PDB file of C-alpha atoms in Angstrom:
ATOM      1  CA  MET K 300     -38.921 -21.115 -40.425  1.00 53.00           C
ATOM      2  CA  LYS K 301     -41.479 -23.680 -39.308  1.00 50.00           C
ATOM      3  CA  SER K 302     -39.708 -26.396 -41.249  1.00 54.00           C
ATOM      4  CA  GLU K 303     -36.224 -25.441 -39.869  1.00 52.00           C
ATOM      5  CA  LYS K 304     -37.642 -25.996 -36.354  1.00 52.00           C
ATOM      6  CA  THR K 305     -39.185 -29.167 -37.412  1.00 52.00           C
ATOM      7  CA  ILE K 306     -35.700 -30.378 -38.799  1.00 51.00           C
ATOM      8  CA  ASP K 307     -34.009 -29.175 -35.469  1.00 51.00           C
ATOM      9  CA  VAL K 308     -36.610 -31.236 -33.408  1.00 49.00           C
ATOM     10  CA  ALA K 309     -36.152 -34.164 -35.526  1.00 49.00           C
ATOM     11  CA  GLU K 310     -32.174 -33.944 -35.337  1.00 53.00           C
ATOM     12  CA  THR K 311     -32.549 -33.541 -31.504  1.00 59.00           C
ATOM     13  CA  LYS K 312     -34.721 -36.546 -31.165  1.00 57.00           C
ATOM     14  CA  GLY K 313     -32.368 -38.571 -33.396  1.00 55.00           C
ATOM     15  CA  ASN K 314     -29.425 -37.564 -31.206  1.00 58.00           C
ATOM     16  CA  ILE K 315     -31.239 -38.580 -27.965  1.00 66.00           C
ATOM     17  CA  LYS K 316     -32.059 -41.775 -29.581  1.00 65.00           C
ATOM     18  CA  LYS K 317     -28.379 -42.516 -30.660  1.00 66.00           C
ATOM     19  CA  LYS K 318     -27.327 -41.403 -26.953  1.00 74.00           C
ATOM     20  CA  ASN K 319     -29.790 -43.841 -25.534  1.00 83.00           C
ATOM     21  CA  ARG K 320     -28.600 -46.540 -27.592  1.00 87.00           C
ATOM     22  CA  LEU K 321     -25.055 -45.865 -26.714  1.00 89.00           C
ATOM     23  CA  VAL K 322     -25.677 -45.776 -22.945  1.00 88.00           C
ATOM     24  CA  ARG K 323     -27.765 -49.022 -23.313  1.00 91.00           C
ATOM     25  CA  ALA K 324     -24.856 -50.626 -24.969  1.00 91.00           C
ATOM     26  CA  ALA K 325     -22.450 -49.433 -22.445  1.00 90.00           C
ATOM     27  CA  GLN K 326     -24.618 -50.937 -19.695  1.00 89.00           C
ATOM     28  CA  ILE K 327     -24.813 -54.257 -21.547  1.00 92.00           C
ATOM     29  CA  VAL K 328     -21.069 -54.311 -21.673  1.00 92.00           C
ATOM     30  CA  SER K 329     -20.750 -53.426 -17.887  1.00 89.00           C
ATOM     31  CA  GLN K 330     -22.992 -56.360 -16.932  1.00 89.00           C
ATOM     32  CA  VAL K 331     -21.576 -58.851 -19.497  1.00 90.00           C
ATOM     33  CA  PHE K 332     -17.951 -58.187 -18.358  1.00 91.00           C
ATOM     34  CA  HIS K 333     -18.758 -57.657 -14.621  1.00 89.00           C
ATOM     35  CA  PRO K 334     -15.929 -58.184 -12.190  1.00 88.00           C
ATOM     36  CA  LEU K 335     -17.784 -60.780 -10.179  1.00 88.00           C
ATOM     37  CA  TYR K 336     -17.264 -63.113 -13.317  1.00 91.00           C
ATOM     38  CA  LEU K 337     -13.524 -62.714 -13.133  1.00 90.00           C
ATOM     39  CA  PRO K 338     -12.583 -65.299 -10.491  1.00 90.00           C
ATOM     40  CA  LEU K 339     -14.803 -67.792 -12.581  1.00 91.00           C
ATOM     41  CA  VAL K 340     -12.860 -66.896 -15.796  1.00 90.00           C
ATOM     42  CA  ALA K 341      -9.542 -67.128 -14.017  1.00 89.00           C
ATOM     43  CA  PHE K 342     -10.423 -70.669 -12.662  1.00 91.00           C
ATOM     44  CA  VAL K 343     -11.605 -71.673 -16.299  1.00 90.00           C
ATOM     45  CA  ALA K 344      -8.316 -70.474 -17.622  1.00 88.00           C
ATOM     46  CA  LEU K 345      -6.442 -72.544 -14.978  1.00 86.00           C
ATOM     47  CA  PHE K 346      -8.392 -75.821 -16.199  1.00 89.00           C
ATOM     48  CA  ILE K 347      -7.289 -74.969 -19.646  1.00 87.00           C
ATOM     49  CA  PHE K 348      -3.698 -73.868 -19.363  1.00 83.00           C
ATOM     50  CA  THR K 349      -2.332 -75.777 -16.312  1.00 83.00           C
ATOM     51  CA  TYR K 350      -1.926 -79.401 -15.155  1.00 84.00           C
ATOM     52  CA  LEU K 351      -5.500 -79.084 -13.667  1.00 84.00           C
ATOM     53  CA  SER K 352      -6.739 -79.793 -17.258  1.00 87.00           C
ATOM     54  CA  ARG K 353      -5.930 -83.373 -16.331  1.00 90.00           C
ATOM     55  CA  LEU K 354      -8.570 -83.534 -13.620  1.00 87.00           C
ATOM     56  CA  PRO K 355     -11.792 -85.530 -14.678  1.00 91.00           C
ATOM     57  CA  ILE K 356     -14.243 -83.336 -16.568  1.00 91.00           C
ATOM     58  CA  GLN K 357     -16.982 -84.167 -13.947  1.00 92.00           C
ATOM     59  CA  LEU K 358     -14.768 -82.743 -11.283  1.00 90.00           C
ATOM     60  CA  GLN K 359     -13.884 -79.627 -13.231  1.00 91.00           C
ATOM     61  CA  LEU K 360     -17.679 -78.931 -13.824  1.00 93.00           C
ATOM     62  CA  TYR K 361     -18.307 -79.459 -10.104  1.00 92.00           C
ATOM     63  CA  LEU K 362     -15.548 -77.083  -9.007  1.00 92.00           C
ATOM     64  CA  ILE K 363     -16.694 -74.336 -11.563  1.00 93.00           C
ATOM     65  CA  ALA K 364     -20.340 -74.761 -10.335  1.00 94.00           C
ATOM     66  CA  LEU K 365     -19.118 -74.335  -6.661  1.00 94.00           C
ATOM     67  CA  ILE K 366     -17.018 -71.261  -7.599  1.00 94.00           C
ATOM     68  CA  TRP K 367     -19.926 -69.734  -9.533  1.00 95.00           C
ATOM     69  CA  VAL K 368     -22.234 -70.223  -6.542  1.00 95.00           C
ATOM     70  CA  PHE K 369     -19.801 -68.338  -4.194  1.00 94.00           C
ATOM     71  CA  THR K 370     -18.320 -65.712  -6.499  1.00 93.00           C
ATOM     72  CA  VAL K 371     -21.357 -64.779  -8.607  1.00 93.00           C
ATOM     73  CA  LEU K 372     -24.703 -66.013  -7.299  1.00 93.00           C
ATOM     74  CA  LEU K 373     -24.139 -65.461  -3.794  1.00 93.00           C
ATOM     75  CA  PRO K 374     -22.844 -61.982  -3.817  1.00 92.00           C
ATOM     76  CA  ARG K 375     -25.282 -60.814  -6.447  1.00 90.00           C
ATOM     77  CA  PHE K 376     -28.221 -62.148  -4.490  1.00 92.00           C
ATOM     78  CA  VAL K 377     -27.041 -60.557  -1.208  1.00 91.00           C
ATOM     79  CA  ILE K 378     -26.180 -57.270  -2.982  1.00 87.00           C
ATOM     80  CA  ALA K 379     -29.595 -57.103  -4.844  1.00 86.00           C
ATOM     81  CA  ALA K 380     -31.353 -57.766  -1.325  1.00 88.00           C
ATOM     82  CA  TYR K 381     -29.210 -55.004   0.222  1.00 84.00           C
ATOM     83  CA  ARG K 382     -30.081 -52.551  -2.576  1.00 83.00           C
ATOM     84  CA  MET K 383     -33.836 -53.304  -2.103  1.00 84.00           C
ATOM     85  CA  LEU K 384     -33.564 -52.636   1.528  1.00 85.00           C
ATOM     86  CA  ARG K 385     -31.788 -49.317   1.039  1.00 78.00           C
ATOM     87  CA  LYS K 386     -34.055 -48.426  -2.062  1.00 76.00           C
ATOM     88  CA  TRP K 387     -30.995 -47.752  -4.029  1.00 71.00           C
ATOM     89  CA  ASP K 388     -30.814 -47.448  -7.910  1.00 68.00           C
ATOM     90  CA  THR K 389     -27.811 -48.409  -9.931  1.00 63.00           C
ATOM     91  CA  ARG K 390     -26.641 -44.828  -9.863  1.00 64.00           C
ATOM     92  CA  MET K 391     -26.453 -44.481  -6.135  1.00 64.00           C
ATOM     93  CA  LEU K 392     -24.493 -47.861  -5.862  1.00 63.00           C
ATOM     94  CA  GLY K 393     -22.015 -46.298  -8.123  1.00 62.00           C
ATOM     95  CA  GLU K 394     -21.179 -43.511  -5.667  1.00 68.00           C
ATOM     96  CA  ARG K 395     -17.915 -44.123  -3.832  1.00 65.00           C
ATOM     97  CA  LYS K 396     -19.296 -43.872  -0.342  1.00 70.00           C
ATOM     98  CA  ASN K 397     -21.939 -46.442  -1.240  1.00 72.00           C
ATOM     99  CA  ARG K 398     -19.717 -49.016  -2.694  1.00 77.00           C
ATOM    100  CA  PHE K 399     -17.955 -50.259   0.578  1.00 82.00           C
ATOM    101  CA  VAL K 400     -20.781 -52.632   1.828  1.00 85.00           C
ATOM    102  CA  PRO K 401     -21.152 -54.447  -1.666  1.00 86.00           C
ATOM    103  CA  TYR K 402     -17.323 -54.815  -1.521  1.00 89.00           C
ATOM    104  CA  ILE K 403     -17.454 -56.476   2.123  1.00 90.00           C
ATOM    105  CA  ILE K 404     -20.273 -58.728   0.797  1.00 91.00           C
ATOM    106  CA  VAL K 405     -18.071 -60.079  -1.995  1.00 92.00           C
ATOM    107  CA  LEU K 406     -15.032 -60.257   0.215  1.00 92.00           C
ATOM    108  CA  MET K 407     -17.120 -62.360   2.698  1.00 94.00           C
ATOM    109  CA  SER K 408     -18.137 -64.616  -0.231  1.00 94.00           C
ATOM    110  CA  TYR K 409     -14.599 -64.997  -1.259  1.00 94.00           C
ATOM    111  CA  VAL K 410     -13.506 -65.888   2.282  1.00 94.00           C
ATOM    112  CA  ALA K 411     -16.149 -68.401   2.633  1.00 95.00           C
ATOM    113  CA  LEU K 412     -15.022 -70.169  -0.652  1.00 94.00           C
ATOM    114  CA  ARG K 413     -11.482 -70.081   0.589  1.00 93.00           C
ATOM    115  CA  ILE K 414     -12.648 -71.934   3.635  1.00 93.00           C
ATOM    116  CA  VAL K 415     -14.543 -74.405   1.585  1.00 94.00           C
ATOM    117  CA  PHE K 416     -11.353 -74.940  -0.554  1.00 92.00           C
ATOM    118  CA  ASN K 417      -9.301 -75.640   2.689  1.00 91.00           C
ATOM    119  CA  ILE K 418     -12.048 -78.201   3.849  1.00 91.00           C
ATOM    120  CA  PHE K 419     -12.010 -80.005   0.410  1.00 88.00           C
ATOM    121  CA  GLY K 420      -8.115 -79.645   0.041  1.00 88.00           C
ATOM    122  CA  THR K 421      -8.126 -78.123  -3.381  1.00 86.00           C
ATOM    123  CA  PRO K 422      -4.955 -77.932  -5.503  1.00 83.00           C
ATOM    124  CA  TRP K 423      -2.385 -75.180  -4.644  1.00 83.00           C
ATOM    125  CA  TYR K 424      -3.028 -73.180  -7.945  1.00 80.00           C
ATOM    126  CA  MET K 425      -6.560 -72.762  -7.083  1.00 86.00           C
ATOM    127  CA  ASN K 426      -5.927 -71.661  -3.569  1.00 88.00           C
ATOM    128  CA  SER K 427      -3.354 -69.249  -4.665  1.00 86.00           C
ATOM    129  CA  VAL K 428      -5.790 -67.576  -7.320  1.00 86.00           C
ATOM    130  CA  LEU K 429      -8.426 -67.083  -4.820  1.00 90.00           C
ATOM    131  CA  SER K 430      -6.092 -65.605  -2.344  1.00 90.00           C
ATOM    132  CA  ALA K 431      -4.848 -63.133  -4.847  1.00 89.00           C
ATOM    133  CA  ALA K 432      -8.447 -62.141  -5.710  1.00 90.00           C
ATOM    134  CA  ILE K 433      -9.060 -61.645  -1.866  1.00 90.00           C
ATOM    135  CA  ASN K 434      -5.931 -59.507  -1.541  1.00 91.00           C
ATOM    136  CA  LEU K 435      -6.749 -57.535  -4.679  1.00 91.00           C
ATOM    137  CA  LEU K 436     -10.315 -56.769  -3.253  1.00 90.00           C
ATOM    138  CA  LEU K 437      -8.844 -55.669  -0.041  1.00 91.00           C
ATOM    139  CA  LEU K 438      -6.448 -53.329  -1.861  1.00 91.00           C
ATOM    140  CA  THR K 439      -9.318 -52.032  -3.962  1.00 89.00           C
ATOM    141  CA  ILE K 440     -11.365 -51.384  -0.739  1.00 87.00           C
ATOM    142  CA  LEU K 441      -8.479 -49.312   0.633  1.00 89.00           C
ATOM    143  CA  MET K 442      -7.999 -47.373  -2.611  1.00 88.00           C
ATOM    144  CA  ASN K 443     -11.541 -46.424  -2.715  1.00 85.00           C
ATOM    145  CA  ILE K 444     -10.999 -44.417   0.477  1.00 83.00           C
ATOM    146  CA  PHE K 445      -8.919 -42.022  -1.608  1.00 84.00           C
ATOM    147  CA  ILE K 446      -9.970 -42.539  -5.129  1.00 83.00           C
ATOM    148  CA  LYS K 447     -13.057 -44.079  -6.933  1.00 84.00           C
ATOM    149  CA  ALA K 448     -11.051 -47.056  -8.467  1.00 86.00           C
ATOM    150  CA  SER K 449     -12.967 -49.014 -11.154  1.00 89.00           C
ATOM    151  CA  THR K 450     -13.232 -52.703  -9.968  1.00 90.00           C
ATOM    152  CA  HIS K 451     -14.184 -53.500 -13.742  1.00 91.00           C
ATOM    153  CA  ILE K 452     -10.836 -52.307 -15.027  1.00 94.00           C
ATOM    154  CA  ILE K 453      -8.733 -53.294 -12.108  1.00 94.00           C
ATOM    155  CA  GLY K 454     -10.097 -56.933 -12.555  1.00 92.00           C
ATOM    156  CA  TRP K 455      -9.621 -57.221 -16.375  1.00 94.00           C
ATOM    157  CA  SER K 456      -6.147 -55.465 -16.356  1.00 95.00           C
ATOM    158  CA  GLY K 457      -5.231 -57.736 -13.544  1.00 93.00           C
ATOM    159  CA  PHE K 458      -6.280 -60.715 -15.530  1.00 93.00           C
ATOM    160  CA  ALA K 459      -4.236 -59.433 -18.503  1.00 94.00           C
ATOM    161  CA  GLY K 460      -1.238 -58.936 -16.311  1.00 93.00           C
ATOM    162  CA  GLY K 461      -1.514 -62.357 -14.836  1.00 90.00           C
ATOM    163  CA  LEU K 462      -1.837 -64.062 -18.262  1.00 91.00           C
ATOM    164  CA  THR K 463       1.307 -62.107 -19.349  1.00 92.00           C
ATOM    165  CA  ALA K 464       3.377 -63.270 -16.280  1.00 91.00           C
ATOM    166  CA  PHE K 465       2.082 -66.854 -16.583  1.00 88.00           C
ATOM    167  CA  SER K 466       3.216 -66.778 -20.315  1.00 89.00           C
ATOM    168  CA  LEU K 467       6.559 -65.589 -19.505  1.00 90.00           C
ATOM    169  CA  LEU K 468       7.176 -68.017 -16.527  1.00 86.00           C
ATOM    170  CA  ASN K 469       6.135 -71.192 -18.422  1.00 83.00           C
ATOM    171  CA  GLY K 470       7.201 -70.321 -21.829  1.00 85.00           C
ATOM    172  CA  ILE K 471       3.643 -70.524 -23.247  1.00 84.00           C
ATOM    173  CA  ASN K 472       2.552 -68.242 -26.248  1.00 88.00           C
ATOM    174  CA  LEU K 473      -0.666 -66.547 -24.906  1.00 88.00           C
ATOM    175  CA  THR K 474      -0.213 -63.475 -26.895  1.00 90.00           C
ATOM    176  CA  LEU K 475      -3.742 -63.735 -28.666  1.00 93.00           C
ATOM    177  CA  TRP K 476      -5.290 -64.262 -25.316  1.00 92.00           C
ATOM    178  CA  VAL K 477      -3.549 -61.388 -23.598  1.00 93.00           C
ATOM    179  CA  CYS K 478      -4.408 -59.161 -26.600  1.00 94.00           C
ATOM    180  CA  LEU K 479      -8.045 -60.249 -26.272  1.00 95.00           C
ATOM    181  CA  VAL K 480      -8.151 -59.395 -22.575  1.00 94.00           C
ATOM    182  CA  ILE K 481      -6.633 -56.013 -23.164  1.00 94.00           C
ATOM    183  CA  ILE K 482      -9.182 -55.177 -25.787  1.00 95.00           C
ATOM    184  CA  ILE K 483     -12.044 -56.418 -23.463  1.00 95.00           C
ATOM    185  CA  CYS K 484     -10.456 -53.961 -20.857  1.00 94.00           C
ATOM    186  CA  GLY K 485     -10.503 -51.169 -23.163  1.00 94.00           C
ATOM    187  CA  ILE K 486     -14.231 -51.764 -24.189  1.00 95.00           C
ATOM    188  CA  VAL K 487     -15.109 -51.982 -20.572  1.00 95.00           C
ATOM    189  CA  GLY K 488     -13.108 -48.747 -19.732  1.00 94.00           C
ATOM    190  CA  THR K 489     -14.950 -46.949 -22.473  1.00 94.00           C
ATOM    191  CA  ALA K 490     -18.342 -48.154 -21.374  1.00 93.00           C
ATOM    192  CA  ARG K 491     -17.784 -47.206 -17.730  1.00 92.00           C
ATOM    193  CA  ASN K 492     -16.587 -43.638 -18.934  1.00 91.00           C
ATOM    194  CA  ILE K 493     -19.756 -43.308 -21.312  1.00 91.00           C
ATOM    195  CA  LEU K 494     -21.884 -44.268 -18.117  1.00 88.00           C
ATOM    196  CA  ARG K 495     -19.952 -41.597 -16.153  1.00 87.00           C
ATOM    197  CA  GLN K 496     -19.136 -44.044 -13.515  1.00 85.00           C
ATOM    198  CA  HIS K 497     -15.321 -43.204 -13.805  1.00 88.00           C
ATOM    199  CA  THR K 498     -13.186 -40.455 -15.117  1.00 89.00           C
ATOM    200  CA  LEU K 499     -10.430 -41.251 -17.696  1.00 90.00           C
ATOM    201  CA  THR K 500      -7.887 -40.760 -14.813  1.00 91.00           C
ATOM    202  CA  GLU K 501      -9.527 -43.213 -12.657  1.00 91.00           C
ATOM    203  CA  ILE K 502      -9.602 -45.760 -15.349  1.00 93.00           C
ATOM    204  CA  GLY K 503      -6.017 -45.260 -16.350  1.00 93.00           C
ATOM    205  CA  PHE K 504      -4.898 -45.578 -12.850  1.00 93.00           C
ATOM    206  CA  SER K 505      -7.088 -48.642 -12.215  1.00 94.00           C
ATOM    207  CA  ALA K 506      -5.663 -50.286 -15.412  1.00 94.00           C
ATOM    208  CA  PHE K 507      -2.116 -49.560 -14.466  1.00 95.00           C
ATOM    209  CA  PHE K 508      -2.628 -50.792 -10.879  1.00 94.00           C
ATOM    210  CA  GLY K 509      -4.414 -53.736 -12.064  1.00 93.00           C
ATOM    211  CA  PHE K 510      -1.909 -54.926 -14.634  1.00 95.00           C
ATOM    212  CA  CYS K 511       1.034 -54.549 -12.226  1.00 94.00           C
ATOM    213  CA  TYR K 512      -0.779 -56.368  -9.457  1.00 93.00           C
ATOM    214  CA  GLY K 513      -1.513 -59.234 -11.865  1.00 91.00           C
ATOM    215  CA  MET K 514       2.098 -59.479 -13.040  1.00 92.00           C
ATOM    216  CA  VAL K 515       3.661 -59.234  -9.656  1.00 91.00           C
ATOM    217  CA  THR K 516       1.260 -61.612  -8.009  1.00 89.00           C
ATOM    218  CA  VAL K 517       1.972 -64.474 -10.709  1.00 86.00           C
ATOM    219  CA  LEU K 518       5.623 -63.911 -10.813  1.00 85.00           C
ATOM    220  CA  TYR K 519       6.169 -63.970  -7.113  1.00 81.00           C
ATOM    221  CA  LEU K 520       3.262 -66.304  -6.303  1.00 68.00           C
TER     222      LEU K 520
END
Protein backbone atom coordinates (compact mmCIF):
# COMPACT_ATOMS: atom_id res chain seq x y z
CA MET A 1 0.00 0.00 0.00
CA LYS A 2 2.80 2.35 0.94
CA SER A 3 4.69 1.56 -2.25
CA GLU A 4 1.58 2.32 -4.35
CA LYS A 5 1.26 5.73 -2.70
CA THR A 6 4.93 6.36 -3.34
CA ILE A 7 4.46 5.49 -7.02
CA ASP A 8 1.42 7.80 -7.26
CA VAL A 9 3.35 10.67 -5.70
CA ALA A 10 6.28 10.08 -8.06
CA GLU A 11 3.94 10.02 -11.09
CA THR A 12 2.24 13.21 -9.91
CA LYS A 13 5.59 14.97 -9.52
CA GLY A 14 6.64 13.73 -12.95
CA ASN A 15 3.44 15.05 -14.53
CA ILE A 16 3.89 18.41 -12.82
CA LYS A 17 7.47 18.66 -14.14
CA LYS A 18 6.30 17.79 -17.68
CA LYS A 19 3.53 20.39 -17.45
CA ASN A 20 5.96 23.01 -16.17
CA ARG A 21 8.36 22.27 -19.05
CA LEU A 22 5.48 22.54 -21.52
CA VAL A 23 4.36 25.86 -20.07
CA ARG A 24 7.93 27.15 -20.09
CA ALA A 25 8.34 26.13 -23.73
CA ALA A 26 5.07 27.90 -24.58
CA GLN A 27 6.29 31.05 -22.82
CA ILE A 28 9.54 30.98 -24.81
CA VAL A 29 7.63 30.55 -28.08
CA SER A 30 5.37 33.49 -27.19
CA GLN A 31 8.37 35.71 -26.52
CA VAL A 32 10.46 34.63 -29.52
CA PHE A 33 7.53 35.15 -31.91
CA HIS A 34 6.16 38.23 -30.17
CA PRO A 35 4.00 40.41 -32.46
CA LEU A 36 6.20 43.43 -31.75
CA TYR A 37 8.87 41.82 -33.95
CA LEU A 38 6.55 41.46 -36.95
CA PRO A 39 6.99 44.94 -38.47
CA LEU A 40 10.75 44.38 -38.30
CA VAL A 41 10.35 40.98 -39.99
CA ALA A 42 8.11 42.53 -42.65
CA PHE A 43 10.66 45.24 -43.45
CA VAL A 44 13.47 42.69 -43.63
CA ALA A 45 11.30 40.77 -46.13
CA LEU A 46 10.95 43.97 -48.17
CA PHE A 47 14.73 44.34 -48.28
CA ILE A 48 15.00 40.74 -49.53
CA PHE A 49 12.13 40.34 -52.01
CA THR A 50 11.60 43.84 -53.49
CA TYR A 51 13.59 46.49 -55.33
CA LEU A 52 14.64 47.80 -51.90
CA SER A 53 17.29 45.07 -51.93
CA ARG A 54 19.24 47.38 -54.27
CA LEU A 55 19.71 49.94 -51.52
CA PRO A 56 23.22 50.17 -50.02
CA ILE A 57 23.65 47.65 -47.21
CA GLN A 58 24.65 50.43 -44.80
CA LEU A 59 21.36 52.23 -45.47
CA GLN A 60 19.39 49.00 -45.05
CA LEU A 61 21.03 48.35 -41.68
CA TYR A 62 20.37 51.93 -40.59
CA LEU A 63 16.69 51.65 -41.51
CA ILE A 64 16.37 48.28 -39.76
CA ALA A 65 17.94 49.76 -36.62
CA LEU A 66 15.56 52.72 -36.77
CA ILE A 67 12.56 50.41 -37.19
CA TRP A 68 13.76 48.23 -34.30
CA VAL A 69 13.99 51.22 -31.97
CA PHE A 70 10.43 52.40 -32.69
CA THR A 71 8.64 49.06 -33.05
CA VAL A 72 10.45 46.90 -30.47
CA LEU A 73 12.69 48.77 -28.04
CA LEU A 74 10.52 51.81 -27.32
CA PRO A 75 7.19 49.96 -26.88
CA ARG A 76 8.77 47.25 -24.71
CA PHE A 77 10.45 49.83 -22.48
CA VAL A 78 7.32 51.94 -22.01
CA ILE A 79 5.05 48.91 -21.47
CA ALA A 80 7.50 47.48 -18.92
CA ALA A 81 7.54 50.81 -17.08
CA TYR A 82 3.74 50.93 -17.15
CA ARG A 83 3.55 47.39 -15.75
CA MET A 84 5.90 48.32 -12.93
CA LEU A 85 3.81 51.37 -12.05
CA ARG A 86 0.62 49.29 -12.05
CA LYS A 87 2.35 46.35 -10.34
CA TRP A 88 1.00 43.96 -12.97
CA ASP A 89 2.33 40.52 -13.74
CA THR A 90 2.12 38.83 -17.15
CA ARG A 91 -1.20 37.18 -16.30
CA MET A 92 -2.87 40.51 -15.49
CA LEU A 93 -1.58 42.05 -18.71
CA GLY A 94 -3.23 39.17 -20.58
CA GLU A 95 -6.70 40.18 -19.40
CA ARG A 96 -8.74 41.84 -22.13
CA LYS A 97 -9.60 44.98 -20.14
CA ASN A 98 -5.91 45.56 -19.37
CA ARG A 99 -4.68 45.27 -22.96
CA PHE A 100 -5.86 48.63 -24.28
CA VAL A 101 -3.13 50.83 -22.77
CA PRO A 102 -0.29 48.62 -24.13
CA TYR A 103 -2.03 48.69 -27.53
CA ILE A 104 -2.15 52.49 -27.42
CA ILE A 105 1.54 52.63 -26.47
CA VAL A 106 2.46 50.46 -29.47
CA LEU A 107 0.16 52.50 -31.73
CA MET A 108 1.83 55.76 -30.67
CA SER A 109 5.26 54.25 -31.39
CA TYR A 110 4.13 53.20 -34.88
CA VAL A 111 2.66 56.64 -35.58
CA ALA A 112 5.90 58.27 -34.41
CA LEU A 113 7.86 56.05 -36.82
CA ARG A 114 5.44 56.99 -39.61
CA ILE A 115 6.19 60.65 -38.94
CA VAL A 116 9.93 59.92 -39.07
CA PHE A 117 9.40 58.11 -42.39
CA ASN A 118 7.62 61.17 -43.77
CA ILE A 119 10.46 63.43 -42.64
CA PHE A 120 13.11 61.26 -44.31
CA GLY A 121 11.00 60.55 -47.41
CA THR A 122 11.28 56.76 -47.26
CA PRO A 123 10.15 54.62 -50.24
CA TRP A 124 6.44 54.00 -50.89
CA TYR A 125 6.64 50.30 -50.02
CA MET A 126 7.93 51.04 -46.52
CA ASN A 127 5.28 53.68 -45.85
CA SER A 128 2.56 51.31 -47.06
CA VAL A 129 3.69 48.44 -44.82
CA LEU A 130 3.80 50.68 -41.76
CA SER A 131 0.39 52.15 -42.58
CA ALA A 132 -1.01 48.63 -42.92
CA ALA A 133 0.44 47.74 -39.50
CA ILE A 134 -1.14 50.85 -37.94
CA ASN A 135 -4.54 50.07 -39.48
CA LEU A 136 -4.32 46.44 -38.34
CA LEU A 137 -3.52 47.54 -34.80
CA LEU A 138 -6.48 49.93 -34.81
CA LEU A 139 -8.79 47.13 -35.95
CA THR A 140 -7.37 44.83 -33.28
CA ILE A 141 -8.06 47.44 -30.60
CA LEU A 142 -11.66 47.73 -31.81
CA MET A 143 -12.06 43.94 -31.92
CA ASN A 144 -10.87 43.60 -28.35
CA ILE A 145 -13.94 45.51 -27.23
CA PHE A 146 -16.00 42.47 -28.23
CA ILE A 147 -13.59 39.52 -28.29
CA LYS A 148 -10.14 38.81 -26.89
CA ALA A 149 -8.35 38.67 -30.23
CA SER A 150 -4.80 37.28 -30.31
CA THR A 151 -2.31 39.84 -31.58
CA HIS A 152 0.25 37.03 -31.92
CA ILE A 153 -2.00 35.10 -34.31
CA ILE A 154 -3.38 38.14 -36.14
CA GLY A 155 0.15 39.34 -36.80
CA TRP A 156 1.63 36.06 -38.05
CA SER A 157 -1.43 35.04 -40.07
CA GLY A 158 -1.52 38.54 -41.55
CA PHE A 159 2.13 38.14 -42.55
CA ALA A 160 1.27 34.81 -44.20
CA GLY A 161 -1.63 36.41 -46.07
CA GLY A 162 0.55 39.31 -47.19
CA LEU A 163 3.27 36.98 -48.47
CA THR A 164 0.67 34.93 -50.35
CA ALA A 165 -0.78 38.01 -52.03
CA PHE A 166 2.68 39.40 -52.84
CA SER A 167 3.61 36.07 -54.43
CA LEU A 168 0.48 36.09 -56.59
CA LEU A 169 0.91 39.70 -57.68
CA ASN A 170 4.57 39.47 -58.63
CA GLY A 171 4.74 35.88 -59.88
CA ILE A 172 7.34 34.96 -57.26
CA ASN A 173 7.32 31.46 -55.79
CA LEU A 174 7.22 32.03 -52.04
CA THR A 175 5.53 28.74 -51.18
CA LEU A 176 8.23 27.62 -48.74
CA TRP A 177 8.21 30.97 -46.96
CA VAL A 178 4.42 31.00 -46.71
CA CYS A 179 4.40 27.43 -45.37
CA LEU A 180 7.08 28.36 -42.82
CA VAL A 181 5.06 31.34 -41.57
CA ILE A 182 1.88 29.22 -41.37
CA ILE A 183 3.77 26.61 -39.32
CA ILE A 184 5.03 29.37 -37.02
CA CYS A 185 1.47 30.64 -36.72
CA GLY A 186 0.30 27.16 -35.70
CA ILE A 187 3.08 26.79 -33.14
CA VAL A 188 2.33 30.21 -31.66
CA GLY A 189 -1.39 29.46 -31.54
CA THR A 190 -0.71 26.22 -29.68
CA ALA A 191 1.55 28.08 -27.23
CA ARG A 192 -1.07 30.74 -26.54
CA ASN A 193 -3.66 28.03 -25.93
CA ILE A 194 -1.34 26.14 -23.56
CA LEU A 195 -0.80 29.35 -21.61
CA ARG A 196 -4.60 29.77 -21.49
CA GLN A 197 -4.33 33.23 -22.97
CA HIS A 198 -6.84 32.41 -25.70
CA THR A 199 -9.48 29.82 -26.52
CA LEU A 200 -9.40 27.84 -29.76
CA THR A 201 -12.30 29.97 -31.03
CA GLU A 202 -10.37 33.18 -30.42
CA ILE A 203 -7.26 31.73 -32.07
CA GLY A 204 -9.23 30.50 -35.10
CA PHE A 205 -11.02 33.83 -35.53
CA SER A 206 -7.76 35.76 -35.18
CA ALA A 207 -6.04 33.55 -37.78
CA PHE A 208 -8.89 33.95 -40.27
CA PHE A 209 -9.10 37.71 -39.80
CA GLY A 210 -5.33 38.22 -39.97
CA PHE A 211 -4.87 36.15 -43.13
CA CYS A 212 -7.75 37.90 -44.91
CA TYR A 213 -6.46 41.32 -43.86
CA GLY A 214 -2.97 40.53 -45.11
CA MET A 215 -4.27 39.26 -48.45
CA VAL A 216 -6.66 42.16 -49.07
CA THR A 217 -4.19 44.83 -47.95
CA VAL A 218 -1.42 43.68 -50.32
CA LEU A 219 -3.76 42.97 -53.24
CA TYR A 220 -5.39 46.40 -53.07
CA LEU A 221 -2.51 48.40 -51.57
